[in-house]
């Protein structure tokens, strides 16, 4: 074995060590996010529809509050969001996963700090893998999965830096990233190796990187759509005092999320923002296919399901802009569209034979 091969093998080993280390820190972050939710529990408050109505009324009566900052009064407007349903009441966003408690907020801050550390180790593992193979680090499903998880965490941290109200994403995101990395290292792992000739193209950097970024951001939109379905049902029950009311556990969790309207808006903005990139991903793949195989489109299973995913998200965006399909119907379309993305990635890649199967697992 020459020195170059030995160095690359060492780098590949270091990449694995960094990924395992990132998983260990992500696990600590997961526990901290859990503690944030547990110690921020507000179930004992036992909020009811009457209490929520009183809160909204108090907010309406005092639209502007002041606080002192360095001797200067700073105006703050209460955060009130209108429900998606036409004619529905104004519903304020929940206090967040910490539940408005100092201890919950402390654990939340610890969780974010651990997430940043794990993200740094995670990215280090991806970069080290790229150096070891001397190419883009997404030539197989193992590399694609680890990179997609890293991009998803990056998007979350960027939103936090932009002061967006997304700390509620922390627990589902880190849970998913742990599952993603666990699956990658146990089932999808592929040793460092060079690619088949058809993949030696600059389009690997363009097409696959766009697919990874699109998938990571679309995941955030799917989580928001799924949580919207629960929160919207919760608000509907509170609005009907004569009907069945949410249990203590549901109340403790759902009252801390953003309002249904906020979740719906977040999902729509995320999906609408990344949809052009997913469109470009498919176009770039077609151009690469022409260069590699001499045709732009060949109805390969991977191509077909990529197009099905595109159509599903196009239907979601159209439904979101149509009055009769806003709210729950549009949210279900958003969830189904992301399921199409997952089906294309896992089922088509592993179980369906096609031109894209040569990359292996």
Coordinates of C-alpha atoms in Angstrom, one line a residue:
X1 CA 0.0 0.0 0.0
X2 CA 1.5 3.3 -1.0
X3 CA 1.6 6.4 1.2
X4 CA -1.3 8.1 -0.6
X5 CA -3.6 5.1 -0.1
X6 CA -2.6 4.8 3.5
X7 CA -3.3 8.5 4.1
X8 CA -6.7 8.3 2.5
X9 CA -7.6 5.2 4.6
X10 CA -6.6 7.2 7.7
X11 CA -8.7 10.1 6.7
X12 CA -11.7 7.7 6.0
X13 CA -11.2 6.3 9.5
X14 CA -11.1 9.8 11.0
X15 CA -14.3 10.7 9.2
X16 CA -16.0 7.7 10.8
X17 CA -14.7 8.7 14.2
X18 CA -16.1 12.2 13.7
X19 CA -19.5 11.0 12.6
X20 CA -19.7 8.7 15.7
X21 CA -18.6 11.6 17.9
X22 CA -21.3 13.8 16.4
X23 CA -23.9 11.1 17.1
X24 CA -22.7 11.0 20.8
X25 CA -23.1 14.7 21.1
X26 CA -26.4 14.7 19.2
X27 CA -27.6 12.2 21.8
X28 CA -26.8 14.6 24.6
X29 CA -28.5 17.4 22.7
X30 CA -31.6 15.1 22.3
X31 CA -31.7 14.5 26.1
X32 CA -31.4 18.3 26.7
X33 CA -34.2 19.0 24.3
X34 CA -36.3 16.4 26.1
X35 CA -35.5 18.1 29.4
X36 CA -36.5 21.4 27.9
X37 CA -40.0 20.0 27.1
X38 CA -40.3 18.2 30.5
X39 CA -39.2 21.0 32.7
X40 CA -41.1 23.5 30.6
X41 CA -44.3 21.5 31.1
X42 CA -47.4 23.6 31.7
X43 CA -49.9 20.8 32.0
X44 CA -50.6 21.7 35.6
X45 CA -51.9 25.1 34.5
X46 CA -54.8 23.4 32.8
X47 CA -55.5 26.0 30.2
X48 CA -59.1 25.9 28.8
X49 CA -60.9 27.7 26.0
X50 CA -62.0 30.3 28.5
X51 CA -58.4 31.0 29.6
X52 CA -57.3 31.2 26.0
X53 CA -60.2 33.6 25.2
X54 CA -59.2 35.7 28.3
X55 CA -55.6 35.9 27.1
X56 CA -56.6 37.0 23.6
X57 CA -58.9 39.6 25.1
X58 CA -56.1 40.9 27.4
X59 CA -53.8 41.1 24.4
X60 CA -56.3 43.1 22.4
X61 CA -56.9 45.5 25.3
X62 CA -53.1 46.2 25.5
X63 CA -51.8 46.1 22.0
X64 CA -48.5 47.7 22.9
X65 CA -46.3 47.1 26.0
X66 CA -43.2 48.8 27.2
X67 CA -40.1 47.5 28.9
X68 CA -37.0 49.3 30.2
X69 CA -33.7 48.7 28.6
X70 CA -30.8 50.8 29.8
X71 CA -33.2 53.5 31.0
X72 CA -34.9 53.7 27.6
X73 CA -38.5 52.5 27.1
X74 CA -38.7 49.9 24.2
X75 CA -42.0 49.2 22.5
X76 CA -43.0 45.6 22.1
X77 CA -46.0 44.4 20.3
X78 CA -47.6 41.1 21.5
X79 CA -47.3 38.3 19.1
X80 CA -50.8 37.4 17.9
X81 CA -51.5 35.4 14.9
X82 CA -54.8 34.9 13.1
X83 CA -56.1 31.4 12.6
X84 CA -56.2 30.0 9.1
X85 CA -59.9 29.4 9.2
X86 CA -61.9 32.3 8.0
X87 CA -63.7 34.0 10.8
X88 CA -61.7 32.1 13.4
X89 CA -60.4 33.8 16.6
X90 CA -57.0 35.3 17.0
X91 CA -54.7 32.8 18.6
X92 CA -51.3 33.7 20.1
X93 CA -48.2 31.6 19.5
X94 CA -47.3 29.3 22.4
X95 CA -44.4 30.2 24.7
X96 CA -42.1 27.7 23.1
X97 CA -40.8 24.3 24.2
X98 CA -39.4 25.8 27.4
X99 CA -43.0 26.6 28.4
X100 CA -42.0 30.1 29.6
X101 CA -40.0 28.6 32.6
X102 CA -36.4 29.5 33.4
X103 CA -35.4 25.9 33.9
X104 CA -36.9 24.9 30.6
X105 CA -35.2 27.7 28.8
X106 CA -31.8 26.8 30.4
X107 CA -32.1 23.2 29.1
X108 CA -33.1 24.6 25.7
X109 CA -30.0 26.8 25.5
X110 CA -27.8 23.8 26.6
X111 CA -29.5 21.8 23.8
X112 CA -28.7 24.4 21.2
X113 CA -25.1 24.6 22.4
X114 CA -24.7 20.8 22.1
X115 CA -26.4 20.9 18.7
X116 CA -23.8 23.4 17.5
X117 CA -20.9 21.2 18.8
X118 CA -22.4 18.1 17.2
X119 CA -22.9 20.0 13.9
X120 CA -19.3 21.0 13.9
X121 CA -18.2 17.4 14.4
X122 CA -20.8 16.3 11.8
X123 CA -19.5 18.7 9.2
X124 CA -15.9 17.8 10.0
X125 CA -16.8 14.1 9.2
X126 CA -18.3 15.1 5.9
X127 CA -15.3 17.2 4.9
X128 CA -12.8 14.6 6.0
X129 CA -14.7 12.0 3.9
X130 CA -14.5 14.3 0.9
X131 CA -10.8 14.7 1.3
X132 CA -10.3 10.9 1.7
X133 CA -12.1 10.1 -1.6
X134 CA -11.0 13.4 -3.3
X135 CA -14.4 14.1 -4.7
X136 CA -17.8 15.3 -3.7
X137 CA -18.8 13.4 -0.5
X138 CA -22.2 12.2 -1.8
X139 CA -21.5 9.4 -4.2
X140 CA -23.5 6.8 -2.4
X141 CA -26.4 6.6 0.0
X142 CA -24.2 6.6 3.1
X143 CA -22.6 9.9 2.0
X144 CA -25.8 11.3 0.8
X145 CA -27.6 10.6 4.1
X146 CA -24.8 12.0 6.3
X147 CA -24.6 15.1 4.2
X148 CA -28.4 15.6 4.2
X149 CA -28.5 15.4 8.0
X150 CA -25.8 18.0 8.2
X151 CA -27.6 20.3 5.9
X152 CA -30.8 20.0 7.8
X153 CA -29.1 20.9 11.1
X154 CA -27.4 23.8 9.3
X155 CA -30.7 25.2 8.1
X156 CA -32.1 24.9 11.6
X157 CA -29.1 26.8 13.1
X158 CA -29.3 29.5 10.4
X159 CA -32.9 30.1 11.2
X160 CA -32.0 30.4 14.9
X161 CA -29.3 33.0 13.9
X162 CA -31.9 34.9 12.0
X163 CA -34.0 35.1 15.2
X164 CA -36.8 32.9 13.9
X165 CA -39.1 31.2 16.3
X166 CA -38.0 27.6 15.5
X167 CA -36.7 26.2 18.7
X168 CA -39.8 23.9 18.6
X169 CA -38.0 22.2 15.7
X170 CA -35.1 21.1 17.8
X171 CA -36.4 17.9 19.3
X172 CA -38.0 16.4 16.1
X173 CA -35.0 17.5 14.0
X174 CA -32.3 15.9 16.3
X175 CA -34.4 12.8 16.7
X176 CA -34.5 12.4 12.9
X177 CA -30.8 13.2 12.4
X178 CA -29.9 10.5 15.0
X179 CA -32.1 8.0 13.1
X180 CA -30.6 9.1 9.8
X181 CA -27.0 8.7 11.0
X182 CA -27.8 5.4 12.7
X183 CA -29.2 4.0 9.5
X184 CA -26.3 5.4 7.5
X185 CA -23.6 3.8 9.6
X186 CA -25.4 0.5 10.2
X187 CA -27.2 -0.3 7.0
X188 CA -26.1 2.1 4.3
X189 CA -22.4 2.3 5.1
X190 CA -20.1 2.1 2.1
X191 CA -16.3 2.1 2.4
X192 CA -14.4 5.0 0.8
X193 CA -14.0 4.3 -2.9
X194 CA -13.9 6.1 -6.3
X195 CA -17.0 6.4 -8.4
X196 CA -17.9 4.7 -11.6
X197 CA -16.9 6.6 -14.8
X198 CA -20.5 7.9 -15.4
X199 CA -20.4 9.8 -12.1
X200 CA -17.1 11.6 -12.8
X201 CA -18.6 14.9 -13.8
X202 CA -19.0 18.4 -12.4
X203 CA -22.7 17.7 -12.5
X204 CA -22.2 15.5 -9.4
X205 CA -21.4 18.7 -7.4
X206 CA -24.4 20.6 -8.9
X207 CA -27.2 18.0 -9.3
X208 CA -26.7 16.0 -6.1
X209 CA -25.9 19.0 -3.9
X210 CA -29.1 20.6 -4.9
X211 CA -31.0 17.4 -4.2
X212 CA -29.5 17.3 -0.7
X213 CA -30.3 20.9 0.1
X214 CA -33.8 20.5 -1.3
X215 CA -34.5 17.4 0.8
X216 CA -33.1 18.9 4.0
X217 CA -35.2 22.0 3.7
X218 CA -38.3 20.2 2.5
X219 CA -38.0 18.0 5.7
X220 CA -38.4 21.2 7.8
X221 CA -41.5 22.1 5.9
X222 CA -42.9 18.5 6.3
X223 CA -42.4 18.7 10.1
X224 CA -44.2 22.0 10.3
X225 CA -47.1 20.6 8.2
X226 CA -47.4 17.6 10.4
X227 CA -47.4 19.6 13.6
X228 CA -49.9 22.0 12.0
X229 CA -52.3 19.1 11.7
X230 CA -52.1 18.4 15.4
X231 CA -52.1 22.1 16.5
X232 CA -55.1 22.9 14.2
X233 CA -57.1 20.1 15.7
X234 CA -56.1 21.3 19.2
X235 CA -57.3 24.9 18.5
X236 CA -60.5 23.6 17.0
X237 CA -61.3 21.6 20.2
X238 CA -60.6 24.7 22.3
X239 CA -62.9 26.8 20.1
X240 CA -65.7 24.4 20.8
X241 CA -66.3 24.3 24.6
X242 CA -69.2 21.9 24.2
X243 CA -67.2 19.3 22.4
X244 CA -64.4 17.0 23.8
X245 CA -61.5 18.9 25.2
X246 CA -57.8 18.0 24.8
X247 CA -56.2 15.9 27.5
X248 CA -53.5 17.2 29.8
X249 CA -50.6 15.7 27.8
X250 CA -51.9 17.1 24.5
X251 CA -52.4 20.4 26.2
X252 CA -49.0 20.5 27.7
X253 CA -47.3 19.8 24.3
X254 CA -49.5 21.6 21.8
X255 CA -50.0 24.8 23.8
X256 CA -46.3 25.5 23.5
X257 CA -46.1 25.2 19.7
X258 CA -46.6 28.2 17.4
X259 CA -50.2 28.7 16.4
X260 CA -51.7 26.7 13.6
X261 CA -51.5 29.8 11.3
X262 CA -47.8 30.3 12.2
X263 CA -47.0 26.6 11.4
X264 CA -48.9 26.8 8.2
X265 CA -47.2 29.9 7.1
X266 CA -43.7 28.5 8.0
X267 CA -44.4 25.3 6.0
X268 CA -45.6 27.3 3.0
X269 CA -42.7 29.7 3.0
X270 CA -40.1 26.9 3.4
X271 CA -41.6 24.8 0.7
X272 CA -42.2 27.7 -1.7
X273 CA -38.6 28.9 -1.2
X274 CA -36.9 25.6 -1.9
X275 CA -39.3 24.5 -4.7
X276 CA -37.4 26.3 -7.5
X277 CA -34.2 24.6 -6.3
X278 CA -35.9 21.2 -6.5
X279 CA -37.1 22.2 -10.0
X280 CA -33.5 23.0 -10.9
X281 CA -32.4 19.7 -9.4
X282 CA -34.6 17.8 -11.9
X283 CA -33.4 19.9 -14.8
X284 CA -29.8 19.5 -13.9
X285 CA -30.3 15.8 -13.6
X286 CA -31.8 15.7 -17.1
X287 CA -28.8 17.6 -18.5
X288 CA -26.4 15.3 -16.8
X289 CA -28.3 12.3 -18.1
X290 CA -27.9 13.6 -21.7
X291 CA -24.2 14.0 -21.2
X292 CA -23.8 10.5 -19.5
X293 CA -26.4 8.4 -21.5
X294 CA -27.2 10.5 -24.5
X295 CA -30.8 11.3 -23.6
X296 CA -32.5 13.8 -21.3
X297 CA -35.3 11.6 -20.1
X298 CA -35.7 7.9 -20.1
X299 CA -38.5 7.1 -17.6
X300 CA -36.0 5.5 -15.3
X301 CA -37.7 4.8 -11.9
X302 CA -35.6 7.4 -10.2
X303 CA -36.5 10.0 -12.8
X304 CA -40.2 9.1 -12.6
X305 CA -40.4 9.4 -8.8
X306 CA -38.4 12.7 -8.8
X307 CA -41.0 14.1 -11.2
X308 CA -43.9 12.6 -9.1
X309 CA -42.4 14.4 -6.1
X310 CA -42.1 17.6 -8.1
X311 CA -45.8 17.3 -9.1
X312 CA -46.8 16.7 -5.5
X313 CA -45.1 19.8 -4.3
X314 CA -46.5 21.8 -7.2
X315 CA -50.0 20.6 -6.2
X316 CA -49.3 21.6 -2.6
X317 CA -48.3 25.2 -3.6
X318 CA -51.3 25.5 -5.9
X319 CA -53.6 24.2 -3.1
X320 CA -52.0 26.6 -0.6
X321 CA -52.9 29.5 -3.0
X322 CA -56.5 28.2 -3.4
X323 CA -59.0 29.2 -0.8
X324 CA -60.9 25.9 -0.7
X325 CA -57.7 23.9 -0.2
X326 CA -55.9 25.9 2.5
X327 CA -55.3 24.6 5.9
X328 CA -55.5 20.8 6.6
X329 CA -56.0 19.7 3.0
X330 CA -52.9 21.6 1.9
X331 CA -50.9 20.4 4.9
X332 CA -51.7 16.8 4.1
X333 CA -50.5 17.4 0.5
X334 CA -47.3 18.7 2.0
X335 CA -46.8 15.6 4.1
X336 CA -47.6 13.3 1.2
X337 CA -45.2 15.2 -1.1
X338 CA -42.3 14.6 1.4
X339 CA -43.3 11.0 1.7
X340 CA -42.8 10.8 -2.1
X341 CA -39.3 12.2 -1.6
X342 CA -38.5 9.6 1.0
X343 CA -40.0 6.8 -1.2
X344 CA -37.8 8.0 -4.1
X345 CA -34.7 7.9 -1.9
X346 CA -35.1 4.7 0.1
X347 CA -37.4 2.4 -1.8
X348 CA -36.4 3.3 -5.4
X349 CA -32.7 3.4 -4.6
X350 CA -32.6 0.1 -2.7
X351 CA -35.3 -2.1 -4.1
X352 CA -36.0 -0.9 -7.7
X353 CA -33.5 -1.6 -10.4
X354 CA -32.7 1.2 -12.8
X355 CA -29.9 3.2 -14.3
X356 CA -29.3 5.0 -11.0
X357 CA -28.7 1.7 -9.2
X358 CA -25.1 1.5 -10.3
X359 CA -24.1 3.8 -7.4
X360 CA -24.8 1.1 -4.9
X361 CA -25.8 1.6 -1.4

